[in-house]
PDB file of N, CA and C in Angstrom:
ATOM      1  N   UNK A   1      17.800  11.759   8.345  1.00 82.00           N
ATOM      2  CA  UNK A   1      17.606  10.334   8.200  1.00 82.00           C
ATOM      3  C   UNK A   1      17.919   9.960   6.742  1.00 82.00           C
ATOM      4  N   UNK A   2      18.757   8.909   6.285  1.00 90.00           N
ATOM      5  CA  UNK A   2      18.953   8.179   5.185  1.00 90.00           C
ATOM      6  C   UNK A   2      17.671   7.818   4.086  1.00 90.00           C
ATOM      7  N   UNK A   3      17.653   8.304   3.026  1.00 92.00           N
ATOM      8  CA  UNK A   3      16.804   8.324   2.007  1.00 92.00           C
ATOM      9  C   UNK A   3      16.043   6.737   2.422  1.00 92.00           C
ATOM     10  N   UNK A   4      17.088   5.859   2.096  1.00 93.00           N
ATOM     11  CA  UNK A   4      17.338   4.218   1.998  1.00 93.00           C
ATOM     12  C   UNK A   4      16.050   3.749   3.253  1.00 93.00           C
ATOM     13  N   UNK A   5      16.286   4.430   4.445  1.00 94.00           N
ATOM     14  CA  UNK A   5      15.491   4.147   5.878  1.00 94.00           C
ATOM     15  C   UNK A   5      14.372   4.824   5.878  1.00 94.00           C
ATOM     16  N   UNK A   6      13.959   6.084   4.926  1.00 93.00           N
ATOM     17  CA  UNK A   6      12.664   6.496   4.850  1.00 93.00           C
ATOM     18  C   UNK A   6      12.083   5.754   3.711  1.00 93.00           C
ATOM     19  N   UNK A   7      12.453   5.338   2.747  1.00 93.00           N
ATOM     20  CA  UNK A   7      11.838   4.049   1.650  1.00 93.00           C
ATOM     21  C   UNK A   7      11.639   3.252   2.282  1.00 93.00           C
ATOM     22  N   UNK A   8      12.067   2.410   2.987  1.00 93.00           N
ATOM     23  CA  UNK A   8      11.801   1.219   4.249  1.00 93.00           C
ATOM     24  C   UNK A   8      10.558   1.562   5.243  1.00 93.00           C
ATOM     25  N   UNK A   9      10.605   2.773   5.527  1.00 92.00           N
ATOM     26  CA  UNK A   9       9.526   2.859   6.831  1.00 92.00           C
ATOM     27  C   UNK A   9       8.197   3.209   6.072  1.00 92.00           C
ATOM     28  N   UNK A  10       8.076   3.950   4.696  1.00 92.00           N
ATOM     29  CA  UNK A  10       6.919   3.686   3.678  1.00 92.00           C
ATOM     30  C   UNK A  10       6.576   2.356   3.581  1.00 92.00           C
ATOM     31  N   UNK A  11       7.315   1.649   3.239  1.00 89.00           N
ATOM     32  CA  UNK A  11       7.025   0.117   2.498  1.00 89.00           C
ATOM     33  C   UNK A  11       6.564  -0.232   3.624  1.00 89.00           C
ATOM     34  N   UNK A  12       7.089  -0.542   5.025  1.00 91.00           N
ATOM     35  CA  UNK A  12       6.277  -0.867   6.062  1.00 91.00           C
ATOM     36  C   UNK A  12       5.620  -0.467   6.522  1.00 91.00           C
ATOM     37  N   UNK A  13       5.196   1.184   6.683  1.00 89.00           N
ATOM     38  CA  UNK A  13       3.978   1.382   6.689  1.00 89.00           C
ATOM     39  C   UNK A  13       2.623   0.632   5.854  1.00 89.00           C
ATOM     40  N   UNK A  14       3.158   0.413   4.762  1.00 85.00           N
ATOM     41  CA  UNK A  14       2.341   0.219   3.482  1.00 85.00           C
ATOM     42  C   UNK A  14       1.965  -1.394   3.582  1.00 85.00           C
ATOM     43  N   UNK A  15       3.061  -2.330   4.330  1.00 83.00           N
ATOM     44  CA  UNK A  15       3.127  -3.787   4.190  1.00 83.00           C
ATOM     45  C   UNK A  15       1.836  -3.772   5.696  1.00 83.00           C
ATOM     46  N   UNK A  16       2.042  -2.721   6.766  1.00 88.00           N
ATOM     47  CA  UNK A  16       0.934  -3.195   8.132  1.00 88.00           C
ATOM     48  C   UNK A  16      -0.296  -2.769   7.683  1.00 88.00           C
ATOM     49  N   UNK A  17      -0.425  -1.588   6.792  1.00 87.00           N
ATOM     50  CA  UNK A  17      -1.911  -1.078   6.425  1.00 87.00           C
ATOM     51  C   UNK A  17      -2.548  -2.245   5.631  1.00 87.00           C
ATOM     52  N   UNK A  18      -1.881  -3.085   4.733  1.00 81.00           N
ATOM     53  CA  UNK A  18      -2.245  -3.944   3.756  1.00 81.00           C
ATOM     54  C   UNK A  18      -2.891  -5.528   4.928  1.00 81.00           C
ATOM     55  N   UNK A  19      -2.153  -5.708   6.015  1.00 83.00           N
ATOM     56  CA  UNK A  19      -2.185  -6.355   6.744  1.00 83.00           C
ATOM     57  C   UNK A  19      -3.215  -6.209   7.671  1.00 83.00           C
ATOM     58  N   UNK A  20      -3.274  -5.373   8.276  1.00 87.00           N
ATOM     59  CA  UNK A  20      -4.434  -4.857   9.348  1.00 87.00           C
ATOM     60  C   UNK A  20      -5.898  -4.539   8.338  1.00 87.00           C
ATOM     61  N   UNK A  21      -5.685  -4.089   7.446  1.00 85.00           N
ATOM     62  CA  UNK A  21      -7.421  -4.195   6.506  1.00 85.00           C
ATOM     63  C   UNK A  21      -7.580  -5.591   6.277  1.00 85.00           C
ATOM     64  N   UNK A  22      -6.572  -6.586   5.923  1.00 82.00           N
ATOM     65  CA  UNK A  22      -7.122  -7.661   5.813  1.00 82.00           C
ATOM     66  C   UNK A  22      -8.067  -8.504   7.479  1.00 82.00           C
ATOM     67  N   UNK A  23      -6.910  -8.580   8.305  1.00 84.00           N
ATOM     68  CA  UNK A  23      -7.723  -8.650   9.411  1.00 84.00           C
ATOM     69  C   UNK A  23      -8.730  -7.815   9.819  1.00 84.00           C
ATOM     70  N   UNK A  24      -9.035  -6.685   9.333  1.00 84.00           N
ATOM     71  CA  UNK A  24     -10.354  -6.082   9.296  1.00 84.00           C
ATOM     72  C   UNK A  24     -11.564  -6.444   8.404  1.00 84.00           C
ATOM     73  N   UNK A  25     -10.821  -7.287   7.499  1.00 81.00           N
ATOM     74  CA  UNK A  25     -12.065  -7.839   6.645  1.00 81.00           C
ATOM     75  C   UNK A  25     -11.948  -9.355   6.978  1.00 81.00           C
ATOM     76  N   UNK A  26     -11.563  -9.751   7.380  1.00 81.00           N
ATOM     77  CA  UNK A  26     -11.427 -11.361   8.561  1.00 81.00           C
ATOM     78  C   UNK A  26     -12.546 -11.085   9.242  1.00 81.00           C
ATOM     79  N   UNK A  27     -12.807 -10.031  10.075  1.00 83.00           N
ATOM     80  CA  UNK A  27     -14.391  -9.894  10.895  1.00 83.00           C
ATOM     81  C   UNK A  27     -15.625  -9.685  10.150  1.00 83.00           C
ATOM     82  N   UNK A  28     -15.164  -9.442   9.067  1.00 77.00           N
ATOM     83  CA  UNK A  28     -16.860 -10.059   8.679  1.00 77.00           C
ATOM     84  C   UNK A  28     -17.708  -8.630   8.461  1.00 77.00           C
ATOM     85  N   UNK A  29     -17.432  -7.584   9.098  1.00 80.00           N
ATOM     86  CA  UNK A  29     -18.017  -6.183   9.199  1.00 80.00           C
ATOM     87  C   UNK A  29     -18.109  -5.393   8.621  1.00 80.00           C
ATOM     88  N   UNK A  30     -16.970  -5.528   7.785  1.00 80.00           N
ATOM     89  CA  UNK A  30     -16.704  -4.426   6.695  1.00 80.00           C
ATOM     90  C   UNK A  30     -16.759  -5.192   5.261  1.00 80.00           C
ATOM     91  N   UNK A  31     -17.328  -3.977   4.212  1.00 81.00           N
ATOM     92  CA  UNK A  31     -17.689  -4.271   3.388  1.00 81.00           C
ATOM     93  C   UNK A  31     -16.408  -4.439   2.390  1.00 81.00           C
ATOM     94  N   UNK A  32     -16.002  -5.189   1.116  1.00 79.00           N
ATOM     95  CA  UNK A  32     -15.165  -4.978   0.780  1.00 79.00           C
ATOM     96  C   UNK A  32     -15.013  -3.354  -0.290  1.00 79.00           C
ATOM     97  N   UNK A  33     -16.075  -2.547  -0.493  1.00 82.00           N
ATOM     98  CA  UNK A  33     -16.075  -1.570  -1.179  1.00 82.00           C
ATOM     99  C   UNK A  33     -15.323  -0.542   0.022  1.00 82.00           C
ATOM    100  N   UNK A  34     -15.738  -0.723   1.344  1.00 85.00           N
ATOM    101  CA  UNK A  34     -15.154   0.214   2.182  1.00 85.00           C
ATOM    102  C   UNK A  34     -13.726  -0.132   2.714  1.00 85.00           C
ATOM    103  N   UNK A  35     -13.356  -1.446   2.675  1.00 83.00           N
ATOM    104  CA  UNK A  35     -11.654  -1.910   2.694  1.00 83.00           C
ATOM    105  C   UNK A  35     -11.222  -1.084   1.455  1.00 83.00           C
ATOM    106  N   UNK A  36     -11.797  -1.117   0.037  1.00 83.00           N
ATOM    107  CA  UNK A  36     -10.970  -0.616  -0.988  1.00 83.00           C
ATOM    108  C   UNK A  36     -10.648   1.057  -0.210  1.00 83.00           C
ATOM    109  N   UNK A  37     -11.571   1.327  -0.470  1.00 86.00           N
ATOM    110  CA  UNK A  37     -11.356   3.114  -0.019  1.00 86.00           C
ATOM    111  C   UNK A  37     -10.744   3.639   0.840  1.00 86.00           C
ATOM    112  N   UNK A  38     -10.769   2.409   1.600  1.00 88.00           N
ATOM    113  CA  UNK A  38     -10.173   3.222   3.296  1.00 88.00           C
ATOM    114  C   UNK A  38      -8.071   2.515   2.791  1.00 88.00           C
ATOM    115  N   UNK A  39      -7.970   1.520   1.886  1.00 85.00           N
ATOM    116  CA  UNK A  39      -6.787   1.670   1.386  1.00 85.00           C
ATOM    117  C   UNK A  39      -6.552   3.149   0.689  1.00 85.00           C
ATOM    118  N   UNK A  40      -7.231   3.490  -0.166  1.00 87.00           N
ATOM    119  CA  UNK A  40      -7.297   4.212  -1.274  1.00 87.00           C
ATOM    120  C   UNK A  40      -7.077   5.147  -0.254  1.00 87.00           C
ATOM    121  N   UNK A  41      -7.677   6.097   0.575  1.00 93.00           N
ATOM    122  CA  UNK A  41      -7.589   6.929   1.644  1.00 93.00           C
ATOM    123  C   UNK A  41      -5.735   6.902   2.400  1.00 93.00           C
ATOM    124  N   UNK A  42      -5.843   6.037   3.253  1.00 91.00           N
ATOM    125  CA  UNK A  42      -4.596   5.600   3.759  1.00 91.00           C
ATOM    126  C   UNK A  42      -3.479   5.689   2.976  1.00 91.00           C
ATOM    127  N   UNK A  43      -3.349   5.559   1.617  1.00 89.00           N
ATOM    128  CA  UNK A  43      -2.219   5.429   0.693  1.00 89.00           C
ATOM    129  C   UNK A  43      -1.990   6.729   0.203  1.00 89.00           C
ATOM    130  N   UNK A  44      -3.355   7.663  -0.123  1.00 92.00           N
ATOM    131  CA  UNK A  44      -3.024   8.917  -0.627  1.00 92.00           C
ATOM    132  C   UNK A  44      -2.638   9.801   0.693  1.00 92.00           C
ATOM    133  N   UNK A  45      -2.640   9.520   1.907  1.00 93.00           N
ATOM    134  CA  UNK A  45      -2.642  10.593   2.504  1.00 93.00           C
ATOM    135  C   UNK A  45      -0.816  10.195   2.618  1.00 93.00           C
ATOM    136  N   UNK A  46      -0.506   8.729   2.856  1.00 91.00           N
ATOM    137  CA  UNK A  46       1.251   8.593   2.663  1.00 91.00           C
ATOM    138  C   UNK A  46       1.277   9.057   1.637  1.00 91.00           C
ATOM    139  N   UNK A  47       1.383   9.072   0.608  1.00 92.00           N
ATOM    140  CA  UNK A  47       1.789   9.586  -0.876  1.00 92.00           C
ATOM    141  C   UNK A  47       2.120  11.713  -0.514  1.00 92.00           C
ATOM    142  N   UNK A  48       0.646  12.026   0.099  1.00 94.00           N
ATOM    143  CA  UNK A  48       0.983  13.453   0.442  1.00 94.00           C
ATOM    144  C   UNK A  48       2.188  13.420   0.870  1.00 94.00           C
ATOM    145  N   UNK A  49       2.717  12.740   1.700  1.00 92.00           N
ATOM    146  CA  UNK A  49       4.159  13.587   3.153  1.00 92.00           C
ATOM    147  C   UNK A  49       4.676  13.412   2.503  1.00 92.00           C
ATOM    148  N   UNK A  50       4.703  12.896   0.679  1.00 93.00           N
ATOM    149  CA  UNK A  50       6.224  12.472   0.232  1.00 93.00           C
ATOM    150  C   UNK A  50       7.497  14.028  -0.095  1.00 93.00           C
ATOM    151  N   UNK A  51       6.682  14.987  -0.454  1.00 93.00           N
ATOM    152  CA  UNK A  51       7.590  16.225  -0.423  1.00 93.00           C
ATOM    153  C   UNK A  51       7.983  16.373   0.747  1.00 93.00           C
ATOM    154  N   UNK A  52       7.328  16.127   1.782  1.00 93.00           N
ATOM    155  CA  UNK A  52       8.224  16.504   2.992  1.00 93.00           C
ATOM    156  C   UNK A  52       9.490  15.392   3.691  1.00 93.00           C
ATOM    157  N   UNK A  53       9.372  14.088   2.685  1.00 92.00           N
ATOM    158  CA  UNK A  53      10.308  12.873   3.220  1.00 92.00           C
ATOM    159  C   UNK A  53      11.233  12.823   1.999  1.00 92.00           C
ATOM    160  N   UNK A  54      11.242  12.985   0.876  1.00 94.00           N
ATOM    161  CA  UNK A  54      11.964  13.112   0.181  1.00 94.00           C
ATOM    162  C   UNK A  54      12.239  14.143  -0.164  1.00 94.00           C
ATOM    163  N   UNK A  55      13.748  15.152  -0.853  1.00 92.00           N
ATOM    164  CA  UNK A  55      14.431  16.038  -1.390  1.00 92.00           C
ATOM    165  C   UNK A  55      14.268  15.243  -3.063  1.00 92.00           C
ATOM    166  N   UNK A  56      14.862  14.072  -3.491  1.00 93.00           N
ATOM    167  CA  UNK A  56      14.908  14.140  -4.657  1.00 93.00           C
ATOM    168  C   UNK A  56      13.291  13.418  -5.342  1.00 93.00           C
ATOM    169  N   UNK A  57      13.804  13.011  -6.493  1.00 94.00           N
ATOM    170  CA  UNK A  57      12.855  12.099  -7.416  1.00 94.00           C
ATOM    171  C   UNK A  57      13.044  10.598  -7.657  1.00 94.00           C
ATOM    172  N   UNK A  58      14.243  10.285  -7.076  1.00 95.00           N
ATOM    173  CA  UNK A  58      14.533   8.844  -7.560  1.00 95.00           C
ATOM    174  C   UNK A  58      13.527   7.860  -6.044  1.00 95.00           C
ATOM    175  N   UNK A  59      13.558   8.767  -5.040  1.00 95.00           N
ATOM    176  CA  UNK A  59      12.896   7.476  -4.211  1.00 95.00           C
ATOM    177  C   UNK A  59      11.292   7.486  -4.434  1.00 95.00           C
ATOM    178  N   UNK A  60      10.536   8.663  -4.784  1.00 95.00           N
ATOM    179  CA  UNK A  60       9.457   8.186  -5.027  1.00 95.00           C
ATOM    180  C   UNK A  60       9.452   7.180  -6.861  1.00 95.00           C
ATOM    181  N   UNK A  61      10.005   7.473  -7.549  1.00 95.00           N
ATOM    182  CA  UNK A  61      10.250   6.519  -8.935  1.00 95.00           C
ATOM    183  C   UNK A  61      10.284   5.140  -8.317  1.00 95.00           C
ATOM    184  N   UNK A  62      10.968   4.856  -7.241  1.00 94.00           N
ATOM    185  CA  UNK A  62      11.683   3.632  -7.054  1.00 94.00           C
ATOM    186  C   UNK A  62      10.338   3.078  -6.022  1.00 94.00           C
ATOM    187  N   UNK A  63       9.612   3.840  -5.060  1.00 93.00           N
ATOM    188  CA  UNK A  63       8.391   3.344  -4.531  1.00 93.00           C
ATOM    189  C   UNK A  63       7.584   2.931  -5.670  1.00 93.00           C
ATOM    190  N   UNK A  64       7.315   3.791  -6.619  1.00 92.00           N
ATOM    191  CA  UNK A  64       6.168   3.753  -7.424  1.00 92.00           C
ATOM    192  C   UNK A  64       6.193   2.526  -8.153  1.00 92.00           C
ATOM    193  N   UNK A  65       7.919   2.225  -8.362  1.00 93.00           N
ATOM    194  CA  UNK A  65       7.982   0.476  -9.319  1.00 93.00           C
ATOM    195  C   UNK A  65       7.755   0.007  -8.659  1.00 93.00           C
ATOM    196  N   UNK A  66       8.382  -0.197  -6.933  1.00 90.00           N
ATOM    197  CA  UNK A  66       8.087  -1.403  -6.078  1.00 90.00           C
ATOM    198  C   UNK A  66       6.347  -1.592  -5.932  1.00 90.00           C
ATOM    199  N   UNK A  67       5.416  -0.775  -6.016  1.00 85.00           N
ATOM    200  CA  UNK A  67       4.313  -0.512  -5.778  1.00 85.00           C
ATOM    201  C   UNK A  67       3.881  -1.420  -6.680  1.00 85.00           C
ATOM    202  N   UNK A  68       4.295  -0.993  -8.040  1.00 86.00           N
ATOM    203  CA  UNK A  68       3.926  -1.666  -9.471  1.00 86.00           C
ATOM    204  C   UNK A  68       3.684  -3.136  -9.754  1.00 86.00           C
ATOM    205  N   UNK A  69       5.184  -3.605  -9.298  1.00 88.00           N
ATOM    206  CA  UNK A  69       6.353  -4.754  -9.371  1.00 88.00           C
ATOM    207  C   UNK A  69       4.958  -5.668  -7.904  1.00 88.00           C
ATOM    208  N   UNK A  70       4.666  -5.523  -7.214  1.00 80.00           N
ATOM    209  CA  UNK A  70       4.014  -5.653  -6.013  1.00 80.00           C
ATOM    210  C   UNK A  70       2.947  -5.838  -6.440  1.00 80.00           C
ATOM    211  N   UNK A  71       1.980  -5.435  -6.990  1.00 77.00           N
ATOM    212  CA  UNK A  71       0.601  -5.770  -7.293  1.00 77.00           C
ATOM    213  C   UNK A  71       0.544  -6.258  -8.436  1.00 77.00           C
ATOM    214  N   UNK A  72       1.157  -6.598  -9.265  1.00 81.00           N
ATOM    215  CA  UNK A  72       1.659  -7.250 -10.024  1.00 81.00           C
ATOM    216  C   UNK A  72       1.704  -8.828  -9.489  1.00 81.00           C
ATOM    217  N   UNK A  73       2.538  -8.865  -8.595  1.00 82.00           N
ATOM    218  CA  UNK A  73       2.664 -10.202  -8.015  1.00 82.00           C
ATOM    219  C   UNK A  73       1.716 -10.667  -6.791  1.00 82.00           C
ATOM    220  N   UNK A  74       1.018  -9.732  -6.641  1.00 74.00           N
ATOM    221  CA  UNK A  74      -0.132 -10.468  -5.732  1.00 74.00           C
ATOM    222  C   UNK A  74      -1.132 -10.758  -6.786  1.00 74.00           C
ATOM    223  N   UNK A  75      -1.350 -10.262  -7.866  1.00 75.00           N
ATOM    224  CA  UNK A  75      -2.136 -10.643  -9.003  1.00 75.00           C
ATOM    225  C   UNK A  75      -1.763 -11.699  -9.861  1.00 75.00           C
ATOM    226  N   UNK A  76      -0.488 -12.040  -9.887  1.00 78.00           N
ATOM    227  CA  UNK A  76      -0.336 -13.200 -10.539  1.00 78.00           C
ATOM    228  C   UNK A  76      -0.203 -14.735  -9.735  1.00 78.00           C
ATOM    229  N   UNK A  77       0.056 -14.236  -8.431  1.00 72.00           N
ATOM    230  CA  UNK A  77       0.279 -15.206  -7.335  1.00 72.00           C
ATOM    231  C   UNK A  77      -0.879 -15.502  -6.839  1.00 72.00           C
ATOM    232  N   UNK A  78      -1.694 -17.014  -6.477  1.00 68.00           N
ATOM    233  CA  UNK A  78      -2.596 -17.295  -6.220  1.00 68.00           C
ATOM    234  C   UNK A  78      -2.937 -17.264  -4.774  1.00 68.00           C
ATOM    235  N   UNK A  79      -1.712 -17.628  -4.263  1.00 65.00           N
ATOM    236  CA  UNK A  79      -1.765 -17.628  -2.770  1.00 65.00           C
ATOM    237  C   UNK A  79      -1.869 -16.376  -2.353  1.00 65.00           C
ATOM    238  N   UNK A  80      -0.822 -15.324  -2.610  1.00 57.00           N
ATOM    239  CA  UNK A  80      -1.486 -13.934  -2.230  1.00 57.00           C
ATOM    240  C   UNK A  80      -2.767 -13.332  -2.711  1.00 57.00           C
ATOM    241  N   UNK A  81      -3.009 -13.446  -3.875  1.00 56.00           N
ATOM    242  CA  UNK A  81      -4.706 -13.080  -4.979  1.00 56.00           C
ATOM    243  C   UNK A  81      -5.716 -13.110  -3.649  1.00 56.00           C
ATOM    244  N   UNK A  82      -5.491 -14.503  -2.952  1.00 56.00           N
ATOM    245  CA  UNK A  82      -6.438 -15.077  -2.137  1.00 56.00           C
ATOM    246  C   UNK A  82      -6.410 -14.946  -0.733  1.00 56.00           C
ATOM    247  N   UNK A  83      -5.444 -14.109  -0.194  1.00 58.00           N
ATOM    248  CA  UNK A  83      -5.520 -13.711   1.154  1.00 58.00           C
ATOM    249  C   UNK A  83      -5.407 -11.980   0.941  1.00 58.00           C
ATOM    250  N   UNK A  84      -3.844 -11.575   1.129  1.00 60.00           N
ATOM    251  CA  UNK A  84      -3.829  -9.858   1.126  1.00 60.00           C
ATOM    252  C   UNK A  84      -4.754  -9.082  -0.246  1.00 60.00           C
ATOM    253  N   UNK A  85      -4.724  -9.888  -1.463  1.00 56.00           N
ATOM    254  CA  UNK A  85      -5.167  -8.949  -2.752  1.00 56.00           C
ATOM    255  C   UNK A  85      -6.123  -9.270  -2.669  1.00 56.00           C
ATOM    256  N   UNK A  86      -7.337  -9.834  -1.418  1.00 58.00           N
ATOM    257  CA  UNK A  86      -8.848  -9.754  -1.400  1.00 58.00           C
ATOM    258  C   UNK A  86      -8.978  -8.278  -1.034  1.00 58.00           C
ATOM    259  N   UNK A  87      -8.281  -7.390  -0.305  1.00 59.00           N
ATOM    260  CA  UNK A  87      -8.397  -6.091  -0.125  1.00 59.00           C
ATOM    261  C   UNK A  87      -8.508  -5.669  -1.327  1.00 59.00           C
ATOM    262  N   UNK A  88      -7.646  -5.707  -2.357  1.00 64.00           N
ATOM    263  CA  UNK A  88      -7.489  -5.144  -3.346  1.00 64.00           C
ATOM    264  C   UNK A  88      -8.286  -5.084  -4.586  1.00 64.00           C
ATOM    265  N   UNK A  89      -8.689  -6.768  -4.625  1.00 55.00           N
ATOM    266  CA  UNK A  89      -9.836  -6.703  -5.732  1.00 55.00           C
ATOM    267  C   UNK A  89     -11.071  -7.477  -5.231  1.00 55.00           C
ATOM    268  N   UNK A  90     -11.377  -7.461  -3.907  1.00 52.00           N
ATOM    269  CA  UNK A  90     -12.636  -7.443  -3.624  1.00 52.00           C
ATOM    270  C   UNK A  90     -13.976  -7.336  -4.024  1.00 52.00           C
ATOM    271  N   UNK A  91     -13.588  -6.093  -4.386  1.00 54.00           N
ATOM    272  CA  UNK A  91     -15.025  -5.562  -5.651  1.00 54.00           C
ATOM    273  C   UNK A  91     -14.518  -5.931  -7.026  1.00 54.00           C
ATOM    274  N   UNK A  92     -15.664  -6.468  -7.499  1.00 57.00           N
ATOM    275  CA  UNK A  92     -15.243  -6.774  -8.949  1.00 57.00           C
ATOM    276  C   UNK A  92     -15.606  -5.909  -9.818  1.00 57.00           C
ATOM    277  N   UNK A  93     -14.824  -5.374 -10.820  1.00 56.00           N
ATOM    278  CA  UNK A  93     -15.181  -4.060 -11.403  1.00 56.00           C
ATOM    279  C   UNK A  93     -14.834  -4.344 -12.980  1.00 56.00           C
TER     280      UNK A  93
END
């Protein structure tokens, strides 16, 4: 499979996990300390398969900016801050 199409199926993995915790914290049930973790969880265990999806170094470099470049802009963006980056900074620390 094309380097290009396994960077894509990360990011979308990464764009439904970000998506589905939010509608998990839409119900009201979960705490936002346990949305952080169970990201934190979910992200390191993608991060593991990366030796087995990548051969070189440039596509995890190039996740790691988009990652960067990405929370970055849900942090400066109000409209996202306030829907998906409630997962993210939920807890105030």
């Amino acid at each position: 499979m094309p380097t290009l199409i396994k960077i894509l199926i990360v990011l979308i993995e990464l764009g439904v996990l970000m998506g589905g915790l939010k509608l998990l914290e839409r119900t009201g049930r979960v705490s936002p300390e346990l949305l952080r973790k169970l990201l934190h969880v979910a992200m390191g265990v993608t991060v593991l398969s990366f030796p087995w999806l990548f051969d070189d170094d440039w596509p995890v470099l190039t996740l790691a900016s988009l990652a960067a470049v990405s929370l970055l802009i849900v942090r400066a963006m109000p409209i996202l801050s306030g829907s998906v980056g409630t997962v993210i900074s939920g807890v105030g620390r």
